[in-house]
Coordinates of C-alpha atoms and ligand atoms in Angstrom, one line a residue:
X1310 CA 21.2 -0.8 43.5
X1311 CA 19.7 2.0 41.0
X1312 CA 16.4 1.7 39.9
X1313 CA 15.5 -0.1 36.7
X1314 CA 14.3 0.6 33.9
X1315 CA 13.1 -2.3 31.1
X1316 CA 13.4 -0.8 27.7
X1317 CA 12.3 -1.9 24.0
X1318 CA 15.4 -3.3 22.6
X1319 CA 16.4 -3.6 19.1
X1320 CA 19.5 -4.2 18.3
X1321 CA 20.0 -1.2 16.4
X1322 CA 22.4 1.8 16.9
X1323 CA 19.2 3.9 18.7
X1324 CA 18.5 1.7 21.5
X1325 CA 21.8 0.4 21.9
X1326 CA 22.7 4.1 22.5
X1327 CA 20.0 4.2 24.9
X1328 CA 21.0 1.8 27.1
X1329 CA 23.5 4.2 27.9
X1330 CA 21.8 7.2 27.9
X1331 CA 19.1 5.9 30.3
X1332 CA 22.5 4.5 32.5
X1333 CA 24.0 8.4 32.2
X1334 CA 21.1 10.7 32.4
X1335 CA 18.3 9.2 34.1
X1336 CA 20.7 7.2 36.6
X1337 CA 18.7 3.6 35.9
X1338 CA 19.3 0.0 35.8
X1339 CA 18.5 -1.1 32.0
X1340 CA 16.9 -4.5 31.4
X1341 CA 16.9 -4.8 27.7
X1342 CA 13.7 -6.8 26.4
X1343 CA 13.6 -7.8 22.7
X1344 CA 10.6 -9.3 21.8
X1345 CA 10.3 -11.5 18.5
X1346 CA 7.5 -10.8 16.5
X1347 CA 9.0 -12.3 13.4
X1348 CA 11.4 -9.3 11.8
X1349 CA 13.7 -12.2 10.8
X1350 CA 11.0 -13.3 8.6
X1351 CA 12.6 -12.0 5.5
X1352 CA 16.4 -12.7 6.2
X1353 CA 16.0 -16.5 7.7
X1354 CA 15.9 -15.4 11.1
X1355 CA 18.0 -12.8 13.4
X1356 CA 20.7 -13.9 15.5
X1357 CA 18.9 -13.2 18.9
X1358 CA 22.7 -14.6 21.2
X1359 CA 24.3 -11.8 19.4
X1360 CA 21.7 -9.0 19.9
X1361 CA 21.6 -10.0 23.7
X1362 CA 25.4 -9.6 23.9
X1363 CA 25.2 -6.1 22.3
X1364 CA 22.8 -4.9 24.6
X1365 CA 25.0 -6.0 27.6
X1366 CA 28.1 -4.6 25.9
X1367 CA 25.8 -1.4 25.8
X1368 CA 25.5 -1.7 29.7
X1369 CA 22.1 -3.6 30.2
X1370 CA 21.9 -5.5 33.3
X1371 CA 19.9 -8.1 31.3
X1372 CA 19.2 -8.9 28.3
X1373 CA 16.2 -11.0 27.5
X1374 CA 14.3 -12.1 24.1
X1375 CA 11.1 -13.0 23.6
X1376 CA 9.5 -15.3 21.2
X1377 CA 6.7 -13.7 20.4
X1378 CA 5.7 -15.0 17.3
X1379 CA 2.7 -17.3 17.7
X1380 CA 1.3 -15.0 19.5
X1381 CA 1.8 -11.8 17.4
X1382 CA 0.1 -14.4 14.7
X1383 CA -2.8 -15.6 16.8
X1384 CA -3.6 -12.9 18.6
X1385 CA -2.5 -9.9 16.5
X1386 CA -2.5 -10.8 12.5
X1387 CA -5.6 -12.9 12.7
X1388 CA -7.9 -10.1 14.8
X1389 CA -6.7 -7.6 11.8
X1390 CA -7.5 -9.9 9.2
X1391 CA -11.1 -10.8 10.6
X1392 CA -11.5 -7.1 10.5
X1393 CA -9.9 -7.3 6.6
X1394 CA -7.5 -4.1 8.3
X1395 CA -6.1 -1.5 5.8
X1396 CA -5.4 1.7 6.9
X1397 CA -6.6 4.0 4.3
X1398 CA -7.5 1.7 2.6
X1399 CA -4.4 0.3 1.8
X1400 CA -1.5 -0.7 5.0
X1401 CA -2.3 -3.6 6.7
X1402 CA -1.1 -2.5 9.8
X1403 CA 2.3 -4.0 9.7
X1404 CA 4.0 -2.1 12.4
X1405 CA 1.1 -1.0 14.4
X1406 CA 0.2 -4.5 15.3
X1407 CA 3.5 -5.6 16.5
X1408 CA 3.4 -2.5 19.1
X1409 CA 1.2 -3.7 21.1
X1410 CA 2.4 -7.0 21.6
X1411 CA 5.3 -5.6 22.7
X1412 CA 3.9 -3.5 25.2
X1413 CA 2.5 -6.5 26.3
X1414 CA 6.1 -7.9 27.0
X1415 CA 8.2 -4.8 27.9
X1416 CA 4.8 -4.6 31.3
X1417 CA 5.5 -8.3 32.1
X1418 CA 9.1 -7.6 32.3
X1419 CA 8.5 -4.4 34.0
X1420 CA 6.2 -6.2 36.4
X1421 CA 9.0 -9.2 37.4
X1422 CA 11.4 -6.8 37.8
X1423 CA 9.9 -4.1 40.2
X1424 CA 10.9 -1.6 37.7
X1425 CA 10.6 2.1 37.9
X1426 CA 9.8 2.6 33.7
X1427 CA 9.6 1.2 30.5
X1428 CA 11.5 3.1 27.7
X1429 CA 11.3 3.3 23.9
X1430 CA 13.7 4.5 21.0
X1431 CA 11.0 5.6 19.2
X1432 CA 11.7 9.5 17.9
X1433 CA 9.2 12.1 18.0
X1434 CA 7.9 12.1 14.8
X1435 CA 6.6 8.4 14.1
X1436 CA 3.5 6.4 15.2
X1437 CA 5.6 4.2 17.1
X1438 CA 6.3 6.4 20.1
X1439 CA 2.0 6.8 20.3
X1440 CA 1.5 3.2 20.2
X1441 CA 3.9 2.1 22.8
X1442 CA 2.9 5.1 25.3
X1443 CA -0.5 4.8 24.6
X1444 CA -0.2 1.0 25.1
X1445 CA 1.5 1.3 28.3
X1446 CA -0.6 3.6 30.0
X1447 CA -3.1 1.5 29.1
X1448 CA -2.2 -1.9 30.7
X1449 CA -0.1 0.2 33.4
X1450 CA -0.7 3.4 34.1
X1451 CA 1.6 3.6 37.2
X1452 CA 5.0 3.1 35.3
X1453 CA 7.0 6.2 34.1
X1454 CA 8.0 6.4 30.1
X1455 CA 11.4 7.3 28.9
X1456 CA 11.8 8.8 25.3
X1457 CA 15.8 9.2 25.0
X1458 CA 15.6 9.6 21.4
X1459 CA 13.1 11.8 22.1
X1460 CA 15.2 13.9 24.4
X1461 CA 19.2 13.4 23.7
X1462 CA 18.5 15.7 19.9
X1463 CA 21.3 13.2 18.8
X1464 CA 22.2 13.4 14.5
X1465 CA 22.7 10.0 13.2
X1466 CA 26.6 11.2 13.6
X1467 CA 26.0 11.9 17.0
X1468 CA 24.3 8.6 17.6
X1469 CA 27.8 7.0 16.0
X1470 CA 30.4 8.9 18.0
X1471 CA 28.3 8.1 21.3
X1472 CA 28.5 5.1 20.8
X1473 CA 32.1 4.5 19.5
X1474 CA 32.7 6.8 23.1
X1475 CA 31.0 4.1 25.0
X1476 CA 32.7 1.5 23.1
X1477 CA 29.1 0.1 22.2
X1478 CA 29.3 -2.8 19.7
X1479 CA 27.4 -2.2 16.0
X1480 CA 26.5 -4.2 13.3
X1481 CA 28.1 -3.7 10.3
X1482 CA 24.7 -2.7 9.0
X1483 CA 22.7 -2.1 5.9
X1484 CA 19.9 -0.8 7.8
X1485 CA 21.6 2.2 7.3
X1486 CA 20.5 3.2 4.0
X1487 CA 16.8 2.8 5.2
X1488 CA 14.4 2.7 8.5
X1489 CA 12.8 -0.6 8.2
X1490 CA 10.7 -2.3 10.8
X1491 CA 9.7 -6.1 9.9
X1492 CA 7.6 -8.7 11.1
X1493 CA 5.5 -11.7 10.3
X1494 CA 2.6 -9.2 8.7
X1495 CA 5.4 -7.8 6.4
X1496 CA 7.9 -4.8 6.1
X1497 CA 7.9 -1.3 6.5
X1498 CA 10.6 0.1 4.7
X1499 CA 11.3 4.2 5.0
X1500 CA 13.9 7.1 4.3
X1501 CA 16.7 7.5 2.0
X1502 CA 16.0 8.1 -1.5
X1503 CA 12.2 7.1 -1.3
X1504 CA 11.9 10.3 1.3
X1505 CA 11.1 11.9 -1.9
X1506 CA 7.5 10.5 -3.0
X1507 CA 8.4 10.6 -6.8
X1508 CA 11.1 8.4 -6.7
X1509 CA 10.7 4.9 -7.4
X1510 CA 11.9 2.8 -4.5
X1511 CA 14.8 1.3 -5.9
X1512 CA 14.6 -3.3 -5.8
X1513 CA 17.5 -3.1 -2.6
X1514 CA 14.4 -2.1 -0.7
X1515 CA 12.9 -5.7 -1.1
X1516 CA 13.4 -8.5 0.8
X1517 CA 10.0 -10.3 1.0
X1518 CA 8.8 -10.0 -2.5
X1519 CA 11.5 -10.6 -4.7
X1520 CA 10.3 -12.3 -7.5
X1521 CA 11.9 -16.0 -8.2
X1522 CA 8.6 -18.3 -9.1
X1523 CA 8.2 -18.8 -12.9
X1524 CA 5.5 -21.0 -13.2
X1525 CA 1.5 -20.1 -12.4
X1526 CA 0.2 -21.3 -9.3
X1527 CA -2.7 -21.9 -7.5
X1528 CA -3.0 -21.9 -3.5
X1529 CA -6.5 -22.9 -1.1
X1530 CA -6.5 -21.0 2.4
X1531 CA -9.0 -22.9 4.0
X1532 CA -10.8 -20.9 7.1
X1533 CA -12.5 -21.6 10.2
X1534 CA -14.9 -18.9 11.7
X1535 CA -12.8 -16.5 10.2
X1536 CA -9.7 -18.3 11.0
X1537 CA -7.0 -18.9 8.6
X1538 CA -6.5 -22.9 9.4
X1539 CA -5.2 -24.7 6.0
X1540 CA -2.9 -24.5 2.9
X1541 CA -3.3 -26.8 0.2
X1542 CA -5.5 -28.8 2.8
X1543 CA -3.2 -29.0 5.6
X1544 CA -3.8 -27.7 9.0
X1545 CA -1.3 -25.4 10.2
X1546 CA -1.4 -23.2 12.8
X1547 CA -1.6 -19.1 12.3
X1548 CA 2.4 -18.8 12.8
X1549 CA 3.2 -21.1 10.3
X1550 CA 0.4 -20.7 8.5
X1551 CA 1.3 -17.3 7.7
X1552 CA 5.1 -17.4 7.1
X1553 CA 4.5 -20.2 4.7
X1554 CA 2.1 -18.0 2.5
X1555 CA 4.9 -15.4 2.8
X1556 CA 6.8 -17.2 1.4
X1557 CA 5.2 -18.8 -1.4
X1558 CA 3.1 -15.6 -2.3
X1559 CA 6.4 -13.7 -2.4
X1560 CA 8.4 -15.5 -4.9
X1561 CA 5.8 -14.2 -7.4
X1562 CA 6.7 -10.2 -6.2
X1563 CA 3.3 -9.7 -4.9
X1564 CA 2.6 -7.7 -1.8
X1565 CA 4.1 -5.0 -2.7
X1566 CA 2.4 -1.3 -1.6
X1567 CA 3.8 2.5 -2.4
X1568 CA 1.7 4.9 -0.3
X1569 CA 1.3 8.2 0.8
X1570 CA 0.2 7.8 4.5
X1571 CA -1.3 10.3 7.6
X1572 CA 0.7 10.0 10.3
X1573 CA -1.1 10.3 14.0
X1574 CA 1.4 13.3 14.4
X1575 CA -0.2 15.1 11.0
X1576 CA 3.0 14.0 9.2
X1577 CA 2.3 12.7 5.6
X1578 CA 5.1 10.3 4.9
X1579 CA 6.0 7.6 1.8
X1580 CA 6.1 4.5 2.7
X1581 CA 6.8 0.7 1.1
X1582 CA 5.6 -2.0 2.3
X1583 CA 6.2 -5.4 1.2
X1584 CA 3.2 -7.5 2.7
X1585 CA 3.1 -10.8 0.6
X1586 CA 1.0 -13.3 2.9
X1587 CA -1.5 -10.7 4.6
X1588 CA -2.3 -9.1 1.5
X1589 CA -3.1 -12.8 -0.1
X1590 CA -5.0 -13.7 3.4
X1591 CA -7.0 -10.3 3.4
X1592 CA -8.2 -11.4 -0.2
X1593 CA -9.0 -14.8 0.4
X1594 CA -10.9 -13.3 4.1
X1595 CA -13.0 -10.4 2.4
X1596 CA -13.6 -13.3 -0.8
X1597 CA -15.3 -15.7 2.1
X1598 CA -17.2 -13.4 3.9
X1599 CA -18.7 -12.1 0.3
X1600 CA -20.0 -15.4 0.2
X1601 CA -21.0 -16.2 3.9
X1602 CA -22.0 -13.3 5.4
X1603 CA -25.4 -11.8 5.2
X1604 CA -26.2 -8.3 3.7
X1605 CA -26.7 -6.4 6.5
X1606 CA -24.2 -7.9 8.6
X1607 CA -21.6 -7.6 5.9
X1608 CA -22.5 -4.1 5.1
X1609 CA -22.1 -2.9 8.6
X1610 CA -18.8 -4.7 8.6
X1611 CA -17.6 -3.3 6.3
X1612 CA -18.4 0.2 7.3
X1613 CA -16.5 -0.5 11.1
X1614 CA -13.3 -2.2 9.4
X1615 CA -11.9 1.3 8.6
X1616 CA -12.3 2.3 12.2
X1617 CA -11.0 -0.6 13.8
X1618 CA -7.9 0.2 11.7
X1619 CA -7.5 3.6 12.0
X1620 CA -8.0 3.0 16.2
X1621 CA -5.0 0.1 15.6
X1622 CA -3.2 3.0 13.3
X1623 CA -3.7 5.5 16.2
X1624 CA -2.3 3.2 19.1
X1625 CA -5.5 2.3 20.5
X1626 CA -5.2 -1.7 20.5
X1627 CA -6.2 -1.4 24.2
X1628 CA -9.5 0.6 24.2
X1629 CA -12.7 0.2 25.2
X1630 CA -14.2 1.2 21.6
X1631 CA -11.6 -1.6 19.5
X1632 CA -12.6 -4.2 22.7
X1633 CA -16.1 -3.2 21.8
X1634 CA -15.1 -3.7 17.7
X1635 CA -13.5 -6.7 18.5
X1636 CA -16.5 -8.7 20.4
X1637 CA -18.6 -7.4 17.4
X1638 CA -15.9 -8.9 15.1
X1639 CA -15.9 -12.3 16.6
X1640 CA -19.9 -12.5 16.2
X1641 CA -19.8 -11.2 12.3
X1642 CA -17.0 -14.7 11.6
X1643 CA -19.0 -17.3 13.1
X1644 CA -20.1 -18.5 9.5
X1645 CA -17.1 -17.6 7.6
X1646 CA -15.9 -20.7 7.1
X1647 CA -14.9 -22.6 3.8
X1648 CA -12.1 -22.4 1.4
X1649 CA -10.6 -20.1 -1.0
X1650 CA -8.5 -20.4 -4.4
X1651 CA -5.7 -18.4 -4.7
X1652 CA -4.3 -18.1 -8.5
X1653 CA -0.6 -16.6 -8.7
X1654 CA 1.5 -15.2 -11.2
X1655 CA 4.0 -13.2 -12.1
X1656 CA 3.4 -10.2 -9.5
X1657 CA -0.2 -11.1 -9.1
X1658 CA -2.2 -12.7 -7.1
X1659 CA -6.1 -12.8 -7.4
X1660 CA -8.8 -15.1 -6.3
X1661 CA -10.0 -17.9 -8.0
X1662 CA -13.0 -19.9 -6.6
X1663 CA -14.3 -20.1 -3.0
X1664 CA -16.8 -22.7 -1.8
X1665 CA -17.9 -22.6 1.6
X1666 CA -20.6 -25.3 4.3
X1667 CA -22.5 -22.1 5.4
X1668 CA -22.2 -20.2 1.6
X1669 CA -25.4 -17.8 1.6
X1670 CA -25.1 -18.6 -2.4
X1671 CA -27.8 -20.4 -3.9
X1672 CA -27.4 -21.3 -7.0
X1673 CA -31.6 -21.7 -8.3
X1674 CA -31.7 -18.2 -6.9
X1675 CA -28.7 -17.7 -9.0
X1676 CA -29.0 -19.2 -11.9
X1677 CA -30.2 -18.3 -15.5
X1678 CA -31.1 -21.6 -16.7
X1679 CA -34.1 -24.3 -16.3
X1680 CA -33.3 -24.7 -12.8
X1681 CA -34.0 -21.6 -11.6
X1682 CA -36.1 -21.3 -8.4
X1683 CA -36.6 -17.8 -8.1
X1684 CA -40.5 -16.9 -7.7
X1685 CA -40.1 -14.1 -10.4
X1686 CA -44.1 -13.0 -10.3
X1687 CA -43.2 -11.4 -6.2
X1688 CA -40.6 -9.1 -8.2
X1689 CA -43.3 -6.9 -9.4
X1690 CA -45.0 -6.3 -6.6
X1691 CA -41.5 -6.1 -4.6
X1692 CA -40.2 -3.8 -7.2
X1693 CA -43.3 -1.3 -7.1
X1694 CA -43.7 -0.5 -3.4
X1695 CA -40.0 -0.7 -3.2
X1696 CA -40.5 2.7 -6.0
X1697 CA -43.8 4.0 -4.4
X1698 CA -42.0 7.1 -2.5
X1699 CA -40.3 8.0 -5.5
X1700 CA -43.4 7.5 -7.6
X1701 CA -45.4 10.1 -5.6
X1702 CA -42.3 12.5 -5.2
X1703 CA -42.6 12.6 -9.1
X1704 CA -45.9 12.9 -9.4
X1705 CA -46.4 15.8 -7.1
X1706 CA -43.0 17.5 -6.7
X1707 CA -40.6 16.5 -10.1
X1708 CA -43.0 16.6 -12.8
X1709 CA -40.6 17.9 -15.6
X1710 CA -38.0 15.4 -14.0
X1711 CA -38.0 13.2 -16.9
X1712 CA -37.9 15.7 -20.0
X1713 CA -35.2 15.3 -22.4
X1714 CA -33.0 18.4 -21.5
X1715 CA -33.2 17.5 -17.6
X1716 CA -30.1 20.1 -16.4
X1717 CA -29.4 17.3 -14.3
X1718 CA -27.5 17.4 -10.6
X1719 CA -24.9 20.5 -11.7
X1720 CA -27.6 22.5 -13.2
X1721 CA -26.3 22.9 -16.3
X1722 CA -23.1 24.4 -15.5
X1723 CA -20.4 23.0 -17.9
X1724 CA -17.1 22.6 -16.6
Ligands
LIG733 N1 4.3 4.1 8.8 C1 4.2 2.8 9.3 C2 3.4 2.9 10.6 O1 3.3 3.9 11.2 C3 5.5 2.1 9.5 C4 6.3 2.5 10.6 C5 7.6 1.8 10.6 N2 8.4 2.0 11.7 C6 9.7 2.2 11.7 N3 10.3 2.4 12.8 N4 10.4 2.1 10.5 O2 2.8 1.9 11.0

């Protein structure tokens, strides 16, 4: 018996073609492993029985799937909205958070079947191929990684007659105009006509945001330390919590994001996503912790979110600085609890209202009225040795500081 190999399976014409490959060139065993993290979300579900029989048509010696989906929820989507993660600012992660819950899978598998490797059919030019390396080296440093698609320097065309040689089975696919890579945090969607940065993505790119809702809306995500827990006031769980908003927050077209992005290979690539129920969440999140979390606290936050995200970004789920972040980001939630109104409409969706047990917000300090509580005589003295430096700095150093004609920070260059 040959060794084996277990590799990230698919479905599609790359790793169905890498079944054989592996079989051919590397002389392995191939255990296909297709791990659910929710890419049906936007289509009502893939048809796992036939994806299985594909890869054993391929040549697998097994074929196994995965569900994977309240755990890519609880222990993927929720860490990245606690740390309200968008990667420049803007991508929520999508893809990079389902890689390493497969790795997590494609090891286990590894493990029960004495394999040799774990392979991808990742190319070399994405993230992808860094996250599920990086990921595996990580949790198992011992096993071997296979990159055909990396290796074979296979066209699309080539990909196609290999397979139709093989006699390898392929769905009559519309992937085919596009790259897209789905799961319950959204949908990447790459190549084709948007390859060019000023074209518009055409509406056949969206599947999760097509808009269908004609009547306003409102929507409360209640949260628990951080946790998104309730809809409307019902407890759900993260998994259903989160396809639901999808959902909902999608028949108004919002969730939508056109981007320029760094790659980890110093590729800049366009990219749509479609994103409807974590961009809602991360607005609700970020609205609650405005409330709940001290200044400090939330300041610091907010300057280690961009990190944790660019370490997800980078393939470094499993690392001792994001296991560091994350211990960090599981103190900073232990208020953030309460609720949050979400209003909708047509392609928007915004917050309303929050109200929260452990809100920092106190409305005497607040207010403008008779009930105001605020001891307004400690301003002045607060306000005075708060200026004091500054006070003396002018005094001694910045004495014409204040004239009329100041040149001001350019010195009175004019563009
Ligand atoms: N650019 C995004 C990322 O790196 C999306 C990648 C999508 N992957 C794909 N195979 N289409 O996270």
């Amino acid at each position: 018996m040959a060794e084996r190999v277990v590799l990230a399976y698919s479905g599609g014409l790359d790793t169905s073609v890498a079944v054989r490959w592996l079989m051919e060139h590397r002389g392995v065993d191939v255990v296909a492993v297709a791990v659910d993290v929710g890419q049906g979300s936007s289509t009502g579900g893939e048809d796992w029985e036939a994806m299985s029989q594909r890869a054993l048509a391929a040549g697998a010696v097994e074929a196994t799937v995965v569900d994977a989906r309240a755990q890519m929820a609880e222990e993927f989507c929720v860490p990245a909205l606690m740390a309200n993660a968008r990667y420049e600012g803007k991508y929520p992660l999508v893809s990079a958070l389902s890689r390493p819950v497969i790795v997590k899978h494609l090891v286990a598998a590894a493990r029960s079947h004495g394999a040799r490797g774990v392979a991808h059919g990742c190319t070399g030019k994405g993230n992808d191929q860094v996250r599920f390396e990086v990921g595996i080296r990580a949790l198992a440093p011992d096993l071997e990684v296979f990159a055909p698609a990396r290796e074979w320097g296979f066209s699309r065309q080539d990909s196609i007659d290999y397979a139709a040689k093989w006699e390898i089975p392929l769905t009559a696919s519309k992937e085919k105009l596009y790259s897209i890579d789905e799961n319950l945090w959204g949908r990447a969607i790459e190549c084709g006509v948007i390859e060019d940065p000023w074209n518009r993505p055409p509406e056949d790119v969206y599947a999760m945001t097509i808009p269908t809702a004609t009547e306003p809306t409102e929507v409360t995500v209640g949260f628990e330390s951080g946790v998104p827990v309730s809809i409307d006031g019902e407890r759900l769980d993260p998994l259903p919590l989160i396809a639901g908003l999808n959902r909902l927050v999608g028949a108004y077209g919002f969730g939508r994001l056109d981007m320029v992005e760094n790659r980890r290979v110093g590729i800049k690539s366009r990219e749509t996503y479609e994103c409807p129920g974590a961009l809602a969440l991360l607005l609700a999140h970020a609205d609650l912790e405005d409330l709940t979390l001290e200044r400090d606290l939330h300041h610091e936050k907010l300057r280690l979110e961009p990190r944790w995200s660019e370490l997800v970004y980078d393939g470094l789920w499993f690392s001792p600085l994001k296991q560091a972040l994350d211990a960090f980001l599981v103190e900073s939630q232990r208020f953030v609890t309460g609720e949050v109104r979400l209003a909708l409409d047509s392609g928007r969706c915004w917050v309303v209202g929050r109200r929260s047990p452990a809100s920092l917000y106190d409305h005497g300090l607040a207010t403008y009225d008779a009930t105001d509580t605020f001891r307004h005589q400690d301003a002045e003295g607060f306000v005075r040795i708060w200026g004091l430096g500054v006070a003396r700095w002018a005094t001694v150093q910045h004495k014409d500081g204040g004239s009329a004609d100041d040149v001001g920070p350019t010195g009175g260059l004019r563009p």
